[in-house]
Short mmCIF file of N, CA and C and ligand atoms in Angstrom, two decimals:
data_model
loop_
_atom_site.label_atom_id
_atom_site.label_comp_id
_atom_site.label_asym_id
_atom_site.label_seq_id
_atom_site.Cartn_x
_atom_site.Cartn_y
_atom_site.Cartn_z
N MET A 786 19.65 21.60 -149.97
CA MET A 786 19.50 20.65 -148.85
C MET A 786 18.09 20.05 -148.85
N ASN A 787 18.00 18.73 -148.59
CA ASN A 787 16.67 18.09 -148.59
C ASN A 787 15.91 18.39 -147.31
N LEU A 788 14.60 18.25 -147.38
CA LEU A 788 13.78 18.38 -146.17
C LEU A 788 14.19 17.29 -145.19
N PRO A 789 14.32 17.60 -143.90
CA PRO A 789 14.69 16.56 -142.93
C PRO A 789 13.52 15.59 -142.70
N ASN A 790 13.86 14.33 -142.39
CA ASN A 790 12.78 13.40 -142.03
C ASN A 790 12.35 13.67 -140.58
N ALA A 791 11.31 12.95 -140.16
CA ALA A 791 10.72 13.23 -138.84
C ALA A 791 11.73 13.08 -137.72
N LEU A 792 12.57 12.06 -137.83
CA LEU A 792 13.55 11.80 -136.78
C LEU A 792 14.56 12.94 -136.67
N ALA A 793 15.06 13.37 -137.82
CA ALA A 793 16.04 14.46 -137.83
C ALA A 793 15.38 15.76 -137.34
N TYR A 794 14.16 15.98 -137.77
CA TYR A 794 13.50 17.23 -137.37
C TYR A 794 13.19 17.26 -135.87
N SER A 795 13.01 16.06 -135.28
CA SER A 795 12.75 16.02 -133.82
C SER A 795 13.95 16.62 -133.08
N HIS A 796 15.16 16.38 -133.57
CA HIS A 796 16.35 16.93 -132.89
C HIS A 796 16.44 18.44 -133.08
N THR A 797 16.05 18.92 -134.26
CA THR A 797 16.04 20.37 -134.47
C THR A 797 15.07 21.03 -133.49
N LEU A 798 13.88 20.45 -133.37
CA LEU A 798 12.86 21.04 -132.49
C LEU A 798 13.31 21.00 -131.02
N LEU A 799 14.02 19.94 -130.64
CA LEU A 799 14.50 19.86 -129.26
C LEU A 799 15.63 20.86 -129.02
N SER A 800 16.51 21.00 -130.00
CA SER A 800 17.65 21.91 -129.79
C SER A 800 17.19 23.36 -129.65
N GLU A 801 15.99 23.65 -130.14
CA GLU A 801 15.46 25.02 -130.01
C GLU A 801 14.88 25.31 -128.63
N CYS A 802 14.51 24.26 -127.88
CA CYS A 802 13.85 24.53 -126.60
C CYS A 802 14.63 23.99 -125.40
N VAL A 803 15.72 23.28 -125.64
CA VAL A 803 16.49 22.67 -124.54
C VAL A 803 17.89 23.28 -124.50
N GLY A 804 18.35 23.61 -123.30
CA GLY A 804 19.69 24.18 -123.16
C GLY A 804 20.36 23.71 -121.89
N PRO A 805 21.58 24.22 -121.62
CA PRO A 805 22.34 23.80 -120.45
C PRO A 805 21.54 23.99 -119.15
N GLY A 806 21.56 22.98 -118.29
CA GLY A 806 20.91 23.07 -117.00
C GLY A 806 19.47 22.60 -117.00
N ASP A 807 18.91 22.31 -118.16
CA ASP A 807 17.50 21.91 -118.23
C ASP A 807 17.29 20.46 -117.79
N THR A 808 16.03 20.18 -117.43
CA THR A 808 15.59 18.81 -117.17
C THR A 808 14.77 18.33 -118.37
N VAL A 809 15.13 17.17 -118.90
CA VAL A 809 14.44 16.63 -120.08
C VAL A 809 14.20 15.13 -119.89
N VAL A 810 13.32 14.58 -120.73
CA VAL A 810 12.96 13.16 -120.60
C VAL A 810 13.09 12.46 -121.96
N ASP A 811 13.81 11.34 -121.95
CA ASP A 811 13.77 10.44 -123.12
C ASP A 811 12.87 9.28 -122.72
N ALA A 812 11.65 9.28 -123.25
CA ALA A 812 10.64 8.31 -122.80
C ALA A 812 10.85 6.92 -123.39
N THR A 813 11.63 6.82 -124.48
CA THR A 813 11.87 5.53 -125.15
C THR A 813 13.36 5.44 -125.52
N VAL A 814 14.18 5.11 -124.56
CA VAL A 814 15.65 5.20 -124.73
C VAL A 814 16.18 4.30 -125.84
N GLY A 815 15.77 3.04 -125.86
CA GLY A 815 16.25 2.10 -126.89
C GLY A 815 17.76 2.11 -126.98
N ASN A 816 18.28 2.33 -128.18
CA ASN A 816 19.74 2.34 -128.37
C ASN A 816 20.38 3.66 -128.00
N GLY A 817 19.59 4.60 -127.53
CA GLY A 817 20.16 5.78 -126.89
C GLY A 817 20.51 6.97 -127.78
N HIS A 818 20.07 6.96 -129.03
CA HIS A 818 20.44 8.08 -129.91
C HIS A 818 19.90 9.41 -129.37
N ASP A 819 18.64 9.39 -128.93
CA ASP A 819 18.06 10.63 -128.39
C ASP A 819 18.66 10.96 -127.03
N THR A 820 18.95 9.92 -126.24
CA THR A 820 19.51 10.14 -124.90
C THR A 820 20.84 10.89 -125.00
N LEU A 821 21.70 10.43 -125.89
CA LEU A 821 23.01 11.09 -126.03
C LEU A 821 22.86 12.51 -126.56
N PHE A 822 21.94 12.66 -127.48
CA PHE A 822 21.70 14.00 -128.04
C PHE A 822 21.22 14.95 -126.93
N LEU A 823 20.27 14.50 -126.12
CA LEU A 823 19.75 15.34 -125.04
C LEU A 823 20.82 15.61 -123.98
N ALA A 824 21.61 14.59 -123.66
CA ALA A 824 22.66 14.75 -122.65
C ALA A 824 23.66 15.83 -123.08
N ASN A 825 23.94 15.89 -124.36
CA ASN A 825 24.83 16.96 -124.88
C ASN A 825 24.17 18.33 -124.73
N LEU A 826 22.87 18.40 -125.00
CA LEU A 826 22.18 19.69 -124.93
C LEU A 826 22.12 20.24 -123.51
N VAL A 827 21.85 19.38 -122.52
CA VAL A 827 21.65 19.87 -121.15
C VAL A 827 22.98 20.06 -120.40
N GLY A 828 24.03 19.36 -120.84
CA GLY A 828 25.33 19.51 -120.20
C GLY A 828 25.36 18.93 -118.79
N HIS A 829 26.50 19.14 -118.11
CA HIS A 829 26.67 18.54 -116.77
C HIS A 829 25.74 19.15 -115.73
N SER A 830 25.26 20.37 -115.98
CA SER A 830 24.36 21.00 -114.99
C SER A 830 22.90 20.61 -115.21
N GLY A 831 22.63 19.86 -116.27
CA GLY A 831 21.25 19.47 -116.56
C GLY A 831 20.98 18.04 -116.16
N ARG A 832 19.81 17.56 -116.59
CA ARG A 832 19.38 16.23 -116.16
C ARG A 832 18.55 15.58 -117.27
N VAL A 833 18.93 14.38 -117.65
CA VAL A 833 18.13 13.59 -118.60
C VAL A 833 17.59 12.38 -117.84
N ILE A 834 16.27 12.21 -117.87
CA ILE A 834 15.64 11.04 -117.23
C ILE A 834 15.16 10.14 -118.36
N GLY A 835 15.67 8.90 -118.38
CA GLY A 835 15.34 8.01 -119.50
C GLY A 835 14.63 6.75 -119.05
N PHE A 836 13.75 6.25 -119.91
CA PHE A 836 12.98 5.04 -119.61
C PHE A 836 13.02 4.08 -120.79
N ASP A 837 13.07 2.79 -120.48
CA ASP A 837 12.80 1.75 -121.48
C ASP A 837 12.50 0.46 -120.73
N ILE A 838 11.72 -0.40 -121.38
CA ILE A 838 11.36 -1.67 -120.74
C ILE A 838 12.33 -2.78 -121.12
N GLN A 839 13.36 -2.45 -121.93
CA GLN A 839 14.34 -3.47 -122.35
C GLN A 839 15.68 -3.18 -121.68
N PRO A 840 16.00 -3.92 -120.60
CA PRO A 840 17.24 -3.67 -119.85
C PRO A 840 18.49 -3.79 -120.71
N ALA A 841 18.48 -4.70 -121.69
CA ALA A 841 19.69 -4.88 -122.51
C ALA A 841 19.98 -3.61 -123.31
N ALA A 842 18.93 -2.99 -123.83
CA ALA A 842 19.12 -1.75 -124.60
C ALA A 842 19.64 -0.65 -123.67
N LEU A 843 19.10 -0.59 -122.47
CA LEU A 843 19.54 0.43 -121.51
C LEU A 843 21.01 0.25 -121.16
N GLN A 844 21.41 -1.02 -121.02
CA GLN A 844 22.80 -1.30 -120.67
C GLN A 844 23.75 -0.81 -121.78
N GLU A 845 23.35 -1.05 -123.00
CA GLU A 845 24.14 -0.61 -124.17
C GLU A 845 24.23 0.92 -124.18
N THR A 846 23.11 1.57 -123.90
CA THR A 846 23.09 3.03 -123.87
C THR A 846 23.97 3.55 -122.74
N GLN A 847 23.90 2.87 -121.57
CA GLN A 847 24.73 3.30 -120.43
C GLN A 847 26.21 3.21 -120.80
N THR A 848 26.59 2.16 -121.52
CA THR A 848 27.99 2.02 -121.96
C THR A 848 28.39 3.21 -122.83
N GLN A 849 27.53 3.56 -123.77
CA GLN A 849 27.82 4.70 -124.65
C GLN A 849 27.96 6.00 -123.84
N LEU A 850 27.09 6.16 -122.85
CA LEU A 850 27.15 7.37 -122.01
C LEU A 850 28.46 7.41 -121.24
N ASN A 851 28.88 6.25 -120.71
CA ASN A 851 30.13 6.20 -119.95
C ASN A 851 31.32 6.55 -120.85
N LEU A 852 31.29 5.99 -122.07
CA LEU A 852 32.42 6.20 -123.01
C LEU A 852 32.52 7.65 -123.46
N THR A 853 31.37 8.34 -123.50
CA THR A 853 31.37 9.70 -124.04
C THR A 853 31.41 10.76 -122.94
N GLY A 854 31.46 10.32 -121.68
CA GLY A 854 31.55 11.28 -120.57
C GLY A 854 30.23 11.99 -120.27
N LEU A 855 29.13 11.43 -120.80
CA LEU A 855 27.83 12.09 -120.61
C LEU A 855 27.00 11.45 -119.48
N ALA A 856 27.55 10.42 -118.85
CA ALA A 856 26.78 9.68 -117.85
C ALA A 856 26.31 10.51 -116.65
N PRO A 857 27.12 11.48 -116.15
CA PRO A 857 26.73 12.15 -114.90
C PRO A 857 25.35 12.81 -114.96
N GLN A 858 24.96 13.32 -116.12
CA GLN A 858 23.69 14.04 -116.20
C GLN A 858 22.50 13.16 -116.61
N VAL A 859 22.73 11.83 -116.67
CA VAL A 859 21.67 10.94 -117.17
C VAL A 859 21.33 9.87 -116.15
N SER A 860 20.04 9.66 -115.91
CA SER A 860 19.61 8.50 -115.12
C SER A 860 18.66 7.67 -115.96
N LEU A 861 19.00 6.38 -116.12
CA LEU A 861 18.19 5.47 -116.94
C LEU A 861 17.38 4.55 -116.03
N HIS A 862 16.13 4.34 -116.40
CA HIS A 862 15.24 3.54 -115.57
C HIS A 862 14.64 2.40 -116.39
N ALA A 863 14.84 1.17 -115.89
CA ALA A 863 14.32 0.00 -116.60
C ALA A 863 12.86 -0.20 -116.21
N MET A 864 12.04 0.64 -116.71
CA MET A 864 10.60 0.57 -116.43
C MET A 864 9.86 1.40 -117.47
N GLY A 865 8.55 1.25 -117.49
CA GLY A 865 7.75 1.97 -118.48
C GLY A 865 7.70 3.47 -118.20
N HIS A 866 7.61 4.23 -119.30
CA HIS A 866 7.55 5.70 -119.15
C HIS A 866 6.29 6.19 -118.45
N GLU A 867 5.31 5.30 -118.30
CA GLU A 867 4.09 5.68 -117.58
C GLU A 867 4.39 6.02 -116.12
N HIS A 868 5.60 5.67 -115.66
CA HIS A 868 6.02 6.00 -114.28
C HIS A 868 6.71 7.35 -114.18
N VAL A 869 6.79 8.08 -115.28
CA VAL A 869 7.60 9.32 -115.28
C VAL A 869 7.19 10.29 -114.19
N GLY A 870 5.90 10.35 -113.89
CA GLY A 870 5.41 11.28 -112.87
C GLY A 870 6.07 11.05 -111.51
N GLU A 871 6.47 9.80 -111.24
CA GLU A 871 7.09 9.47 -109.95
C GLU A 871 8.50 10.07 -109.83
N PHE A 872 9.06 10.52 -110.94
CA PHE A 872 10.42 11.07 -110.93
C PHE A 872 10.44 12.59 -111.03
N LEU A 873 9.24 13.20 -111.01
CA LEU A 873 9.15 14.65 -111.13
C LEU A 873 8.47 15.19 -109.87
N THR A 874 9.16 16.09 -109.16
CA THR A 874 8.54 16.69 -107.99
C THR A 874 7.65 17.86 -108.44
N ALA A 875 6.89 18.39 -107.53
CA ALA A 875 5.97 19.49 -107.88
C ALA A 875 6.72 20.65 -108.52
N GLU A 876 7.99 20.84 -108.11
CA GLU A 876 8.77 21.98 -108.61
C GLU A 876 9.44 21.70 -109.96
N THR A 877 9.49 20.42 -110.36
CA THR A 877 10.26 20.10 -111.57
C THR A 877 9.62 20.70 -112.82
N GLN A 878 10.43 21.47 -113.55
CA GLN A 878 10.00 22.03 -114.83
C GLN A 878 10.74 21.28 -115.93
N VAL A 879 9.99 20.75 -116.88
CA VAL A 879 10.59 19.99 -117.97
C VAL A 879 10.66 20.87 -119.21
N ALA A 880 11.85 20.89 -119.85
CA ALA A 880 12.02 21.73 -121.04
C ALA A 880 11.68 20.98 -122.32
N GLY A 881 11.86 19.65 -122.30
CA GLY A 881 11.60 18.88 -123.50
C GLY A 881 11.51 17.41 -123.20
N ALA A 882 10.79 16.69 -124.06
CA ALA A 882 10.69 15.23 -123.91
C ALA A 882 10.52 14.64 -125.29
N ILE A 883 11.02 13.42 -125.45
CA ILE A 883 10.89 12.75 -126.75
C ILE A 883 10.38 11.32 -126.58
N PHE A 884 9.45 10.96 -127.43
CA PHE A 884 8.95 9.59 -127.54
C PHE A 884 9.23 9.13 -128.97
N ASN A 885 9.90 8.00 -129.10
CA ASN A 885 10.01 7.34 -130.40
C ASN A 885 9.14 6.11 -130.29
N LEU A 886 7.96 6.15 -130.87
CA LEU A 886 6.99 5.07 -130.64
C LEU A 886 7.32 3.85 -131.50
N GLY A 887 6.65 2.73 -131.15
CA GLY A 887 6.83 1.50 -131.94
C GLY A 887 7.80 0.55 -131.27
N TYR A 888 8.58 -0.18 -132.10
CA TYR A 888 9.51 -1.19 -131.58
C TYR A 888 10.95 -0.76 -131.85
N LEU A 889 11.87 -1.40 -131.14
CA LEU A 889 13.29 -1.07 -131.30
C LEU A 889 13.82 -1.69 -132.60
N PRO A 890 14.31 -0.90 -133.54
CA PRO A 890 14.85 -1.48 -134.77
C PRO A 890 15.95 -2.49 -134.44
N GLY A 891 15.86 -3.67 -135.03
CA GLY A 891 16.86 -4.71 -134.77
C GLY A 891 16.59 -5.48 -133.48
N GLY A 892 15.53 -5.12 -132.78
CA GLY A 892 15.21 -5.79 -131.51
C GLY A 892 13.95 -6.63 -131.62
N ASP A 893 13.34 -6.93 -130.49
CA ASP A 893 12.13 -7.74 -130.43
C ASP A 893 10.94 -6.89 -130.89
N LYS A 894 10.37 -7.24 -132.04
CA LYS A 894 9.30 -6.42 -132.62
C LYS A 894 7.98 -6.54 -131.87
N SER A 895 7.93 -7.45 -130.90
CA SER A 895 6.68 -7.57 -130.13
C SER A 895 6.68 -6.59 -128.96
N LEU A 896 7.83 -6.02 -128.66
CA LEU A 896 7.91 -5.06 -127.54
C LEU A 896 7.67 -3.65 -128.08
N ILE A 897 6.40 -3.30 -128.18
CA ILE A 897 6.02 -2.01 -128.76
C ILE A 897 5.44 -1.09 -127.69
N THR A 898 5.40 0.17 -128.01
CA THR A 898 4.72 1.12 -127.12
C THR A 898 3.21 0.96 -127.33
N HIS A 899 2.44 1.34 -126.31
CA HIS A 899 0.98 1.15 -126.35
C HIS A 899 0.29 2.48 -126.03
N PRO A 900 -0.90 2.69 -126.64
CA PRO A 900 -1.57 3.98 -126.49
C PRO A 900 -1.81 4.40 -125.04
N SER A 901 -2.26 3.48 -124.19
CA SER A 901 -2.66 3.92 -122.85
C SER A 901 -1.44 4.38 -122.03
N THR A 902 -0.35 3.60 -122.11
CA THR A 902 0.84 3.98 -121.35
C THR A 902 1.53 5.21 -121.96
N THR A 903 1.52 5.28 -123.29
CA THR A 903 2.09 6.46 -123.95
C THR A 903 1.35 7.71 -123.48
N LEU A 904 0.03 7.65 -123.49
CA LEU A 904 -0.74 8.86 -123.13
C LEU A 904 -0.66 9.18 -121.64
N THR A 905 -0.54 8.14 -120.79
CA THR A 905 -0.33 8.40 -119.36
C THR A 905 0.94 9.22 -119.18
N ALA A 906 1.99 8.84 -119.89
CA ALA A 906 3.28 9.54 -119.77
C ALA A 906 3.19 10.95 -120.35
N VAL A 907 2.56 11.09 -121.50
CA VAL A 907 2.46 12.42 -122.12
C VAL A 907 1.70 13.37 -121.17
N LYS A 908 0.61 12.89 -120.60
CA LYS A 908 -0.19 13.75 -119.70
C LYS A 908 0.65 14.16 -118.48
N ALA A 909 1.39 13.22 -117.92
CA ALA A 909 2.24 13.55 -116.75
C ALA A 909 3.27 14.60 -117.13
N LEU A 910 3.83 14.48 -118.31
CA LEU A 910 4.86 15.44 -118.75
C LEU A 910 4.26 16.82 -119.00
N LEU A 911 3.07 16.87 -119.56
CA LEU A 911 2.46 18.17 -119.84
C LEU A 911 2.25 18.95 -118.55
N ASP A 912 1.98 18.24 -117.45
CA ASP A 912 1.80 18.90 -116.15
C ASP A 912 3.07 19.62 -115.70
N HIS A 913 4.22 19.23 -116.24
CA HIS A 913 5.51 19.80 -115.79
C HIS A 913 6.22 20.60 -116.88
N LEU A 914 5.58 20.70 -118.03
CA LEU A 914 6.24 21.38 -119.16
C LEU A 914 6.23 22.89 -118.94
N HIS A 915 7.42 23.52 -119.05
CA HIS A 915 7.39 24.98 -118.88
C HIS A 915 7.04 25.67 -120.18
N ARG A 916 6.75 26.97 -120.11
CA ARG A 916 6.37 27.72 -121.32
C ARG A 916 7.45 27.61 -122.37
N GLY A 917 7.04 27.26 -123.58
CA GLY A 917 8.01 27.09 -124.66
C GLY A 917 8.61 25.69 -124.71
N GLY A 918 8.33 24.89 -123.68
CA GLY A 918 8.82 23.51 -123.66
C GLY A 918 8.03 22.66 -124.65
N ARG A 919 8.66 21.56 -125.10
CA ARG A 919 8.03 20.74 -126.13
C ARG A 919 8.09 19.25 -125.79
N VAL A 920 6.95 18.59 -125.99
CA VAL A 920 6.91 17.12 -125.96
C VAL A 920 6.78 16.65 -127.40
N ILE A 921 7.75 15.85 -127.83
CA ILE A 921 7.80 15.41 -129.22
C ILE A 921 7.50 13.92 -129.31
N LEU A 922 6.64 13.57 -130.24
CA LEU A 922 6.35 12.15 -130.48
C LEU A 922 6.68 11.84 -131.94
N VAL A 923 7.54 10.85 -132.16
CA VAL A 923 7.77 10.36 -133.52
C VAL A 923 6.92 9.09 -133.64
N VAL A 924 5.97 9.17 -134.57
CA VAL A 924 4.91 8.15 -134.61
C VAL A 924 5.12 7.21 -135.80
N TYR A 925 5.21 5.91 -135.51
CA TYR A 925 5.32 4.88 -136.54
C TYR A 925 4.01 4.10 -136.54
N SER A 926 3.50 3.81 -137.74
CA SER A 926 2.21 3.12 -137.76
C SER A 926 2.22 1.86 -138.62
N GLY A 927 3.39 1.46 -139.15
CA GLY A 927 3.45 0.34 -140.08
C GLY A 927 3.41 -1.04 -139.43
N HIS A 928 3.59 -1.12 -138.11
CA HIS A 928 3.64 -2.43 -137.44
C HIS A 928 2.27 -2.76 -136.82
N PRO A 929 2.03 -4.04 -136.48
CA PRO A 929 0.76 -4.38 -135.83
C PRO A 929 0.57 -3.56 -134.54
N GLY A 930 -0.53 -2.90 -134.42
CA GLY A 930 -0.79 -2.05 -133.25
C GLY A 930 -0.44 -0.59 -133.51
N GLY A 931 0.33 -0.35 -134.56
CA GLY A 931 0.79 1.01 -134.84
C GLY A 931 -0.32 1.98 -135.22
N LEU A 932 -1.28 1.49 -135.99
CA LEU A 932 -2.37 2.38 -136.42
C LEU A 932 -3.22 2.80 -135.23
N THR A 933 -3.45 1.87 -134.32
CA THR A 933 -4.26 2.17 -133.12
C THR A 933 -3.56 3.25 -132.30
N GLU A 934 -2.25 3.10 -132.13
CA GLU A 934 -1.52 4.10 -131.35
C GLU A 934 -1.49 5.44 -132.07
N ARG A 935 -1.28 5.40 -133.39
CA ARG A 935 -1.29 6.65 -134.17
C ARG A 935 -2.61 7.40 -133.95
N ASP A 936 -3.72 6.67 -134.07
CA ASP A 936 -5.03 7.33 -133.94
C ASP A 936 -5.22 7.89 -132.53
N ALA A 937 -4.75 7.15 -131.53
CA ALA A 937 -4.93 7.59 -130.13
C ALA A 937 -4.14 8.88 -129.86
N VAL A 938 -2.90 8.93 -130.32
CA VAL A 938 -2.10 10.13 -130.02
C VAL A 938 -2.59 11.33 -130.84
N LEU A 939 -3.02 11.07 -132.09
CA LEU A 939 -3.56 12.17 -132.90
C LEU A 939 -4.83 12.73 -132.26
N ASP A 940 -5.69 11.82 -131.82
CA ASP A 940 -6.95 12.24 -131.20
C ASP A 940 -6.67 13.07 -129.95
N PHE A 941 -5.73 12.59 -129.12
CA PHE A 941 -5.38 13.32 -127.89
C PHE A 941 -4.85 14.72 -128.24
N CYS A 942 -3.94 14.78 -129.18
CA CYS A 942 -3.31 16.07 -129.53
C CYS A 942 -4.33 17.04 -130.12
N GLN A 943 -5.24 16.53 -130.93
CA GLN A 943 -6.22 17.41 -131.56
C GLN A 943 -7.15 18.03 -130.53
N GLN A 944 -7.29 17.38 -129.37
CA GLN A 944 -8.21 17.89 -128.35
C GLN A 944 -7.53 18.77 -127.31
N LEU A 945 -6.23 18.95 -127.41
CA LEU A 945 -5.54 19.81 -126.44
C LEU A 945 -6.00 21.26 -126.64
N PRO A 946 -6.28 21.98 -125.55
CA PRO A 946 -6.79 23.34 -125.69
C PRO A 946 -5.75 24.28 -126.33
N GLN A 947 -6.20 24.98 -127.35
CA GLN A 947 -5.33 25.86 -128.12
C GLN A 947 -4.74 26.99 -127.28
N LYS A 948 -5.47 27.36 -126.23
CA LYS A 948 -4.99 28.45 -125.37
C LYS A 948 -3.69 28.08 -124.66
N SER A 949 -3.57 26.80 -124.32
CA SER A 949 -2.42 26.36 -123.53
C SER A 949 -1.34 25.67 -124.35
N TYR A 950 -1.71 25.08 -125.48
CA TYR A 950 -0.74 24.30 -126.26
C TYR A 950 -0.93 24.56 -127.75
N GLN A 951 0.18 24.54 -128.49
CA GLN A 951 0.03 24.43 -129.93
C GLN A 951 0.71 23.14 -130.36
N VAL A 952 0.10 22.46 -131.33
CA VAL A 952 0.60 21.15 -131.74
C VAL A 952 0.90 21.17 -133.23
N LEU A 953 2.13 20.77 -133.55
CA LEU A 953 2.58 20.69 -134.93
C LEU A 953 2.57 19.24 -135.38
N GLN A 954 2.11 18.99 -136.62
CA GLN A 954 2.27 17.67 -137.23
C GLN A 954 3.20 17.84 -138.42
N TYR A 955 4.23 16.98 -138.52
CA TYR A 955 5.23 17.12 -139.58
C TYR A 955 5.55 15.74 -140.15
N GLY A 956 5.45 15.60 -141.46
CA GLY A 956 5.82 14.33 -142.08
C GLY A 956 5.60 14.36 -143.57
N PHE A 957 6.19 13.42 -144.26
CA PHE A 957 6.02 13.33 -145.71
C PHE A 957 4.70 12.63 -146.02
N ILE A 958 3.96 13.15 -146.99
CA ILE A 958 2.63 12.59 -147.25
C ILE A 958 2.56 11.83 -148.59
N ASN A 959 3.70 11.71 -149.29
CA ASN A 959 3.65 11.00 -150.58
C ASN A 959 4.65 9.85 -150.61
N GLN A 960 4.95 9.28 -149.42
CA GLN A 960 5.90 8.17 -149.37
C GLN A 960 5.16 6.86 -149.10
N ILE A 961 5.71 5.76 -149.66
CA ILE A 961 5.10 4.45 -149.41
C ILE A 961 5.56 3.93 -148.05
N HIS A 962 4.93 2.86 -147.59
CA HIS A 962 5.32 2.14 -146.37
C HIS A 962 5.19 2.96 -145.08
N HIS A 963 4.13 3.68 -144.92
CA HIS A 963 3.87 4.36 -143.63
C HIS A 963 5.11 5.06 -143.06
N PRO A 964 5.63 6.10 -143.67
CA PRO A 964 6.78 6.78 -143.08
C PRO A 964 6.39 7.39 -141.73
N PRO A 965 7.34 7.47 -140.79
CA PRO A 965 7.00 8.08 -139.50
C PRO A 965 6.66 9.56 -139.67
N PHE A 966 5.82 10.06 -138.80
CA PHE A 966 5.59 11.50 -138.75
C PHE A 966 5.79 11.97 -137.32
N LEU A 967 5.84 13.26 -137.16
CA LEU A 967 6.17 13.84 -135.86
C LEU A 967 5.02 14.69 -135.35
N LEU A 968 4.80 14.62 -134.04
CA LEU A 968 3.88 15.54 -133.37
C LEU A 968 4.69 16.30 -132.33
N ALA A 969 4.60 17.60 -132.33
CA ALA A 969 5.31 18.41 -131.34
C ALA A 969 4.28 19.23 -130.58
N ILE A 970 4.18 18.97 -129.27
CA ILE A 970 3.26 19.71 -128.40
C ILE A 970 4.08 20.78 -127.69
N GLU A 971 3.74 22.03 -127.92
CA GLU A 971 4.47 23.13 -127.28
C GLU A 971 3.56 23.87 -126.30
N ARG A 972 4.07 24.05 -125.09
CA ARG A 972 3.32 24.79 -124.07
C ARG A 972 3.40 26.28 -124.36
N ARG A 973 2.26 26.97 -124.33
CA ARG A 973 2.29 28.40 -124.65
C ARG A 973 2.50 29.23 -123.38
C1 LIG B 2186 11.44 3.10 -131.64
S1 LIG B 2186 12.23 2.42 -130.22
C2 LIG B 2186 13.15 3.76 -129.54
C3 LIG B 2186 14.41 4.08 -130.28
C4 LIG B 2186 15.38 4.93 -129.49
N1 LIG B 2186 14.95 6.28 -129.30
C5 LIG B 2186 16.79 4.90 -130.08
O1 LIG B 2186 17.42 5.93 -130.22
O2 LIG B 2186 17.25 3.80 -130.37
C6 LIG B 2186 10.91 2.27 -129.04
C7 LIG B 2186 11.37 1.83 -127.67
O3 LIG B 2186 10.29 1.97 -126.77
C8 LIG B 2186 10.45 0.99 -125.77
N2 LIG B 2186 9.19 0.88 -125.01
C9 LIG B 2186 8.09 0.16 -125.26
N3 LIG B 2186 7.16 0.37 -124.31
C10 LIG B 2186 7.70 1.26 -123.43
C11 LIG B 2186 7.24 1.86 -122.22
N4 LIG B 2186 6.04 1.63 -121.73
N5 LIG B 2186 8.08 2.71 -121.59
C12 LIG B 2186 9.33 2.97 -122.07
N6 LIG B 2186 9.81 2.42 -123.19
C13 LIG B 2186 9.01 1.56 -123.87
C14 LIG B 2186 10.87 -0.23 -126.55
O4 LIG B 2186 11.49 -1.17 -125.71
C15 LIG B 2186 11.82 0.37 -127.59
O5 LIG B 2186 13.15 0.33 -127.17
#
């Protein structure tokens, strides 16, 4: 079996820390691949909170959720993930979250994630992450603005205190065209 790419490995890492009844966040819903995956993991007793700034993509994802019977445990919000803190009460414990950075494949390439809003959301999520919970970022750097965001998230992750978090970086290092890599922040 071949080594999984960053996207596939993000699902493996989430399946290890997310289970029935958990609260999780899909910070970049897009076409909903991660949303559906998370909705299956948490089941009807869990909760998936999803964000995207493209209403058309959210609508498509909502259709898929309705067709697959996964809609009850998912709430989609047409707004930036930097607002995630407004949807988490002091008691909310988050088991996992995923960010797929960059632009929506097949969509408007000018609608990209940005370092400041990405990091605002990551920081808000870390405040609610329970022990063993993971915030996963799949980082793309090949598009305009991508390198700046890559550097910002790497810099942030490298400075997280080792006592409270461990951070994994995973990706292929001998591929052309800036392959995506993954960062997984785990609360200790
Ligand atoms: C790489 S795509 C996500 C792909 C998605 N996970 C899927 O399964 O199709 C990145 C997404 O981030 C969204 N995005 C950009 N800025 C955002 C923000 N501030 N908050 C939430 N989503 C944002 C884009 O609209 C785009 O759909």
